């Protein structure tokens, strides 16, 4: 990069305008803490990136309490329970009855749109389409800074703290000193083929299906749009899945008495690989990781977006005490506070994934264990309580 032509200063430099970076920026703003977000994609790209759909109870509450929940309440839908389809039998699990809470179905890209709108309306600064983002001097007692290019201009952002909210493939985690991070990793031998279709949802609540052909999930986005997933190979070429094959396979895996699958035009198709991953620690000096930058889960438990929001709720509280009360105790404890919750989320997502998918490498004993696990869940109120407690979300702290 040529010499710096633009020089700015803020308290918190945030890298990434996904759910983690945007919610952190919003919360910091409400605490009177100046911040700037640098994002390497365009606003349009961020606002249309199709990902998760379920918001935990407390994540939805946080949106309401901080003034960004109105559209979610208007256009999203409240789900008081969910369904498990096993051996062709449908079992309903009622979260509201079991733990007195529900979840909201509201797309991740709608959350992103609401947060971007709120930040811009409040005069917040999000610099889209940056390149060459790099972090400096976060580890040596000096003031950290970020260099980047925006509109062809070499730029520098000085700050007190850098928040690495730049997702799994970002630059912040690789910037940790060599050997500092321990990685915990599990790659699953399958992926999910996900579609969006112009078809009214075939059921009012989600269906998680365990079938001998593999897992399937019925979800939705609106009264006219279905979101559906099929277990497939992790590197499955989309050409293997013409629309007719997708509908046939969904009808088979989701089929049960009294059910009929609504079909329609498929307008989005993609394959997602499945992985569990945690990087420890989540901080070095004045650089802090949050969300997918530090950990990912397979999507079965609907936890990726929610745990990104949980991290930044914790980081925001710690930064608030640091900046507004000059006390860095919570900031120093950030990794430990987050990891307690994250490992619970990792366990739940791994458990849901292990219980619901077909594993080609299972020996007969493993298959029996999976059946026993499912039977326990479907016949024990304690088992269902465990699922409900985790699915609606653990406390955000
Ligand atoms: P991200 O949303 O990844 O945001 C990171 C941001 O940083 C991005 O905007 C990125 O462009 C930006 N960035 C990256 N590098 C740089 C850089 N060098 N400089 C500047 N900006 C940078 N979870 C579920 O619970 N259910 C699902 O169904 C589900 N489906 C998914 C499907 C896909 C294809 C993927 C990838 C993830 C899915 N997830 C799902 C996970 C969930 O979407 C993530 O956990 C969530 O997006 C995490 O939010 P985040 O803000 O931490 O990261
Ligand atoms: C959706 C995705 C999930 O991974 C999940 O567990 C539930 C719902 C969805 O995209 O709607």
XYZ file of C-alpha atoms and ligand atoms in Angstrom:
461
model
C 0.000 0.000 0.000
C 1.250 3.486 -0.745
C 1.546 6.088 2.046
C -1.583 6.730 4.100
C -3.841 9.374 2.558
C -6.738 9.211 5.043
C -6.368 9.087 8.827
C -9.302 8.601 11.247
C -9.647 7.937 14.950
C -12.322 6.109 16.931
C -12.623 4.172 20.219
C -13.478 0.729 18.806
C -12.441 -0.372 15.317
C -14.743 -3.177 14.185
C -13.834 -5.452 11.284
C -16.845 -7.097 9.605
C -20.468 -6.052 9.068
C -22.058 -9.430 9.780
C -24.421 -9.911 12.735
C -21.534 -9.754 15.259
C -19.928 -6.534 14.020
C -23.218 -4.743 13.417
C -24.776 -5.657 16.765
C -21.563 -4.696 18.591
C -21.526 -1.345 16.821
C -25.197 -0.774 17.700
C -24.733 -1.677 21.397
C -21.591 0.457 21.701
C -23.400 3.409 20.143
C -26.187 3.047 22.731
C -23.496 3.227 25.438
C -22.065 6.374 23.884
C -18.935 4.649 22.571
C -17.699 5.854 19.199
C -16.916 3.081 16.696
C -16.326 2.468 12.994
C -17.018 -0.715 10.990
C -14.805 -1.779 8.070
C -16.394 -4.340 5.733
C -14.839 -5.755 2.588
C -18.146 -6.529 0.800
C -20.788 -4.134 -0.531
C -23.858 -3.158 1.488
C -26.023 -4.932 -1.074
C -24.030 -8.155 -0.714
C -24.237 -8.105 3.104
C -27.967 -7.397 3.015
C -28.723 -10.280 0.659
C -26.419 -13.016 1.980
C -28.759 -15.951 2.745
C -27.874 -17.776 5.948
C -29.563 -18.573 9.248
C -33.222 -18.206 10.209
C -33.856 -18.837 13.916
C -33.357 -16.243 16.666
C -33.115 -17.423 20.251
C -35.522 -15.928 22.781
C -32.965 -13.597 24.387
C -31.471 -12.546 21.052
C -34.942 -11.459 19.907
C -35.451 -9.692 23.250
C -32.119 -7.890 22.839
C -33.256 -6.655 19.429
C -36.505 -5.347 20.927
C -34.861 -3.756 23.954
C -32.338 -1.933 21.801
C -34.914 -0.578 19.347
C -34.268 -2.837 16.336
C -37.034 -5.401 16.873
C -40.069 -3.739 15.277
C -39.779 -5.308 11.813
C -38.897 -8.684 13.342
C -42.150 -8.539 15.335
C -44.130 -7.476 12.263
C -42.634 -9.755 9.628
C -40.999 -12.586 11.576
C -42.966 -15.326 13.243
C -42.975 -16.690 16.747
C -42.395 -20.443 17.069
C -43.470 -21.981 20.376
C -42.131 -25.410 19.492
C -40.622 -27.637 16.832
C -41.107 -31.104 15.321
C -38.892 -34.167 15.111
C -39.697 -36.775 12.470
C -38.201 -40.156 13.265
C -39.170 -43.473 11.649
C -41.965 -41.657 9.844
C -43.559 -40.507 13.142
C -43.900 -36.840 13.972
C -43.149 -35.710 17.544
C -43.904 -32.190 18.663
C -41.706 -30.502 21.264
C -43.408 -27.568 22.935
C -40.780 -25.060 24.136
C -43.349 -22.775 25.665
C -44.820 -25.545 27.803
C -41.423 -27.015 28.744
C -39.379 -23.886 29.476
C -41.803 -20.962 29.050
C -39.922 -19.459 26.085
C -40.127 -19.436 22.294
C -37.874 -18.595 19.339
C -38.425 -16.167 16.442
C -38.140 -17.159 12.816
C -36.543 -14.147 11.117
C -33.812 -14.310 8.477
C -30.244 -13.389 9.252
C -30.133 -11.011 6.279
C -33.183 -9.188 7.653
C -31.365 -8.778 11.000
C -28.396 -7.427 9.042
C -30.653 -4.990 7.128
C -32.266 -3.747 10.357
C -28.907 -3.215 12.055
C -27.342 -1.451 9.062
C -30.385 0.844 8.823
C -30.232 1.615 12.569
C -26.503 2.380 12.478
C -26.735 4.635 9.454
C -29.801 6.440 10.782
C -27.923 7.145 14.023
C -25.004 8.605 12.064
C -22.835 5.507 12.504
C -19.976 4.854 10.119
C -19.798 1.623 8.120
C -17.164 1.670 5.410
C -18.157 -0.957 2.815
C -15.972 -2.390 0.054
C -12.691 -1.937 1.873
C -9.678 -4.014 0.862
C -6.207 -4.808 2.268
C -7.551 -4.640 5.847
C -4.709 -5.310 8.324
C -4.408 -4.933 12.121
C -1.365 -3.441 13.883
C 0.108 -2.733 17.346
C -2.620 -4.480 19.329
C -0.156 -6.548 21.307
C 2.562 -4.243 22.545
C 0.955 -1.688 24.855
C 0.740 0.922 22.075
C -2.503 2.132 20.568
C -3.748 -0.325 17.968
C -4.605 0.738 14.448
C -6.085 -0.731 11.298
C -4.918 -0.035 7.769
C -7.187 -0.502 4.756
C -7.967 0.780 1.309
C -11.308 2.452 0.592
C -12.215 3.873 -2.825
C -8.590 3.429 -3.846
C -7.395 5.560 -0.908
C -4.838 4.080 1.518
C -6.353 4.703 4.956
C -5.605 4.299 8.648
C -8.008 3.975 11.608
C -6.555 4.515 15.100
C -8.527 3.007 17.987
C -8.301 1.784 21.599
C -9.545 -1.715 20.831
C -10.020 -3.805 17.672
C -13.025 -6.140 17.453
C -12.410 -8.955 14.956
C -15.950 -9.755 13.779
C -14.714 -10.824 10.364
C -16.097 -14.349 10.170
C -14.362 -17.693 9.807
C -12.155 -16.647 6.879
C -11.245 -13.205 8.210
C -7.817 -11.714 8.907
C -8.026 -11.174 12.667
C -7.623 -14.743 13.941
C -4.563 -15.353 11.711
C -3.070 -12.120 13.143
C -2.681 -13.711 16.611
C 0.938 -14.432 17.557
C 2.151 -17.738 16.106
C 1.401 -20.696 18.372
C -0.890 -18.744 20.700
C -4.180 -20.239 19.508
C -5.235 -23.804 20.211
C -7.781 -25.026 17.675
C -10.480 -27.593 18.458
C -11.948 -28.969 15.276
C -14.424 -31.565 14.001
C -15.267 -31.852 10.307
C -18.426 -33.873 9.572
C -18.582 -36.260 6.606
C -21.612 -34.529 5.069
C -23.015 -31.150 4.084
C -26.435 -29.534 3.669
C -28.001 -28.694 0.347
C -30.205 -25.668 1.122
C -32.943 -24.218 -1.078
C -35.325 -21.294 -1.042
C -38.534 -21.912 -2.964
C -41.695 -20.040 -3.872
C -43.861 -22.485 -1.980
C -46.048 -21.868 1.075
C -44.565 -23.661 4.124
C -45.944 -27.204 4.366
C -46.072 -27.005 8.165
C -46.525 -24.168 10.675
C -43.360 -25.075 12.631
C -40.013 -26.597 11.619
C -39.517 -30.330 11.026
C -36.124 -31.904 11.793
C -36.192 -35.318 10.073
C -33.985 -38.323 10.667
C -34.351 -40.633 7.660
C -32.401 -43.611 6.345
C -31.487 -41.538 3.257
C -30.158 -38.771 5.543
C -31.295 -35.692 7.440
C -33.847 -33.192 6.128
C -35.107 -29.913 7.574
C -38.268 -28.057 6.729
C -38.157 -24.364 7.540
C -39.684 -21.241 6.060
C -39.149 -17.537 5.502
C -42.674 -16.173 4.986
C -46.214 -17.385 4.233
C -45.118 -17.833 0.609
C -41.451 -18.904 0.877
C -40.101 -22.260 2.087
C -36.549 -22.889 3.263
C -35.569 -26.560 3.037
C -32.398 -28.558 3.571
C -31.160 -32.042 2.665
C -28.115 -33.879 3.981
C -25.720 -34.433 1.061
C -22.009 -35.022 0.462
C -19.819 -32.198 1.838
C -18.508 -31.402 -1.646
C -21.727 -32.252 -3.471
C -21.843 -30.647 -6.948
C -25.115 -28.741 -7.371
C -25.472 -30.295 -10.856
C -26.248 -33.590 -9.075
C -29.426 -32.008 -7.732
C -31.862 -30.924 -10.442
C -35.063 -29.487 -8.949
C -37.129 -32.650 -9.452
C -34.623 -34.743 -7.528
C -34.638 -32.228 -4.664
C -38.447 -32.286 -4.392
C -38.601 -36.086 -4.609
C -36.004 -36.488 -1.898
C -37.616 -33.890 0.370
C -41.021 -35.557 -0.055
C -39.482 -38.904 0.865
C -37.466 -37.747 3.878
C -40.182 -35.465 5.266
C -43.121 -37.755 4.427
C -45.508 -38.860 7.179
C -49.224 -39.404 7.724
C -51.345 -36.446 6.694
C -48.377 -34.475 5.304
C -48.041 -33.181 1.804
C -45.077 -31.157 0.600
C -45.814 -27.867 -1.156
C -43.475 -27.370 -4.093
C -42.703 -24.348 -6.248
C -39.978 -22.485 -8.099
C -36.564 -22.960 -6.486
C -34.759 -19.601 -6.609
C -31.699 -20.281 -4.459
C -29.583 -23.428 -4.030
C -26.307 -23.899 -2.155
C -24.245 -26.501 -0.315
C -22.824 -25.786 3.155
C -20.093 -27.927 4.715
C -20.521 -28.915 8.367
C -17.898 -28.233 10.966
C -17.408 -27.611 14.677
C -14.464 -25.338 15.515
C -13.269 -23.323 18.499
C -10.155 -21.129 18.748
C -8.819 -20.459 22.245
C -8.085 -17.784 23.423
C -10.374 -15.211 21.789
C -8.206 -12.219 22.658
C -4.638 -11.026 22.432
C -3.679 -7.627 23.820
C -6.293 -5.195 22.474
C -7.576 -7.472 19.689
C -10.789 -9.422 20.436
C -12.515 -12.052 18.278
C -16.294 -12.478 18.230
C -18.678 -14.789 16.364
C -17.533 -17.011 13.484
C -14.067 -15.431 13.661
C -13.536 -17.512 16.822
C -15.879 -20.483 16.533
C -18.316 -22.226 14.219
C -20.957 -24.901 14.663
C -22.812 -27.168 12.266
C -26.185 -25.496 11.608
C -28.362 -28.304 13.039
C -28.983 -26.526 16.348
C -29.556 -23.103 14.682
C -26.816 -21.562 16.820
C -24.283 -19.792 14.533
C -25.912 -16.370 14.381
C -27.128 -16.599 17.967
C -23.702 -17.312 19.419
C -22.214 -14.443 17.402
C -24.742 -12.128 19.076
C -24.022 -13.661 22.511
C -20.288 -12.930 22.126
C -20.833 -9.290 21.278
C -23.330 -8.845 24.122
C -20.490 -9.978 26.426
C -17.867 -7.899 24.594
C -20.085 -4.826 24.688
C -20.542 -5.073 28.475
C -16.797 -5.517 28.948
C -15.965 -2.548 26.683
C -18.581 -0.410 28.409
C -16.956 -0.983 31.825
C -13.509 -0.485 30.342
C -14.270 2.742 28.504
C -16.939 4.299 30.708
C -15.691 3.100 34.133
C -12.007 2.600 33.424
C -12.160 -0.991 34.699
C -10.666 -3.661 32.424
C -11.473 -6.715 34.597
C -14.346 -7.918 32.390
C -12.311 -7.265 29.245
C -9.450 -9.356 30.604
C -11.956 -12.142 31.379
C -13.653 -11.948 27.965
C -12.326 -15.279 26.647
C -13.266 -17.210 29.789
C -16.751 -15.670 29.948
C -17.460 -16.433 26.271
C -15.978 -19.911 26.239
C -18.184 -21.169 29.074
C -21.217 -20.466 26.908
C -19.604 -21.388 23.598
C -18.699 -24.887 24.684
C -22.322 -25.455 25.714
C -23.391 -24.331 22.235
C -20.753 -26.539 20.612
C -21.975 -29.511 22.649
C -25.607 -28.919 21.721
C -24.873 -28.445 18.000
C -22.616 -31.523 17.898
C -25.269 -33.562 19.741
C -28.115 -32.483 17.426
C -25.903 -33.163 14.405
C -24.801 -36.590 15.667
C -28.348 -37.592 16.543
C -30.080 -36.462 13.343
C -27.741 -37.386 10.452
C -26.911 -40.589 8.664
C -23.251 -41.490 9.160
C -21.814 -43.832 6.525
C -18.960 -44.692 8.878
C -21.237 -45.872 11.717
C -20.619 -49.389 13.003
C -23.764 -51.174 14.259
C -23.053 -50.067 17.834
C -23.022 -46.389 16.792
C -26.322 -46.845 14.987
C -27.885 -48.358 18.131
C -26.554 -45.436 20.206
C -28.178 -42.980 17.795
C -31.500 -44.813 18.060
C -31.242 -44.875 21.864
C -30.489 -41.141 21.904
C -33.545 -40.410 19.737
C -35.779 -42.689 21.817
C -34.706 -40.920 24.984
C -35.425 -37.524 23.457
C -38.833 -38.539 22.161
C -40.052 -40.420 25.234
C -38.573 -38.530 28.187
C -39.803 -35.149 29.371
C -36.309 -34.604 30.840
C -34.819 -35.229 27.367
C -37.254 -32.798 25.784
C -36.609 -30.226 28.490
C -32.875 -30.407 27.707
C -33.552 -29.849 24.022
C -35.975 -26.989 24.679
C -33.665 -25.223 27.146
C -30.780 -25.263 24.673
C -32.816 -24.549 21.545
C -34.501 -21.416 22.914
C -31.032 -20.338 24.068
C -28.965 -20.212 27.221
C -28.754 -16.858 29.039
C -26.748 -14.286 27.077
C -24.015 -14.012 29.711
P -20.227 -13.286 9.342
O -21.690 -13.252 9.174
O -19.437 -14.228 8.516
O -19.702 -11.810 9.125
C -18.338 -11.505 8.940
C -18.219 -10.279 8.071
O -16.857 -9.903 7.973
C -18.711 -10.511 6.660
O -19.616 -9.490 6.292
C -17.463 -10.502 5.819
O -17.695 -10.033 4.508
C -16.578 -9.574 6.628
N -15.135 -9.766 6.412
C -14.455 -10.923 6.282
N -13.160 -10.684 6.112
C -12.999 -9.343 6.129
C -11.880 -8.487 5.975
N -10.661 -8.983 5.773
N -12.070 -7.174 6.039
C -13.313 -6.659 6.241
N -14.416 -7.417 6.388
C -14.251 -8.748 6.327
N -26.157 -20.577 11.112
C -27.304 -21.042 11.567
O -27.540 -20.968 12.771
N -28.230 -21.597 10.715
C -28.015 -21.674 9.371
O -28.847 -22.152 8.628
C -26.815 -21.201 8.868
N -26.549 -21.265 7.552
C -25.345 -20.829 7.102
C -25.030 -20.916 5.752
C -23.782 -20.487 5.275
C -23.462 -20.611 3.792
C -22.829 -19.963 6.180
C -21.466 -19.518 5.701
C -23.151 -19.853 7.530
C -24.398 -20.281 8.000
N -24.741 -20.186 9.351
C -25.902 -20.635 9.799
C -23.862 -19.584 10.316
C -24.229 -18.132 10.587
O -24.698 -17.534 9.417
C -22.981 -17.468 11.142
O -22.684 -18.100 12.361
C -23.106 -15.956 11.335
O -23.144 -15.298 10.096
C -21.931 -15.434 12.157
O -21.935 -14.045 12.171
P -20.576 -13.226 12.211
O -20.971 -11.797 12.233
O -19.710 -13.755 13.276
O -19.833 -13.594 10.858
C -32.884 -22.784 9.691
C -31.587 -23.215 9.641
C -31.126 -24.063 10.611
O -29.853 -24.492 10.597
C -31.942 -24.521 11.630
O -31.463 -25.387 12.551
C -33.238 -24.074 11.673
C -33.715 -23.201 10.697
C -33.378 -21.865 8.639
O -32.587 -21.502 7.761
O -34.565 -21.508 8.664
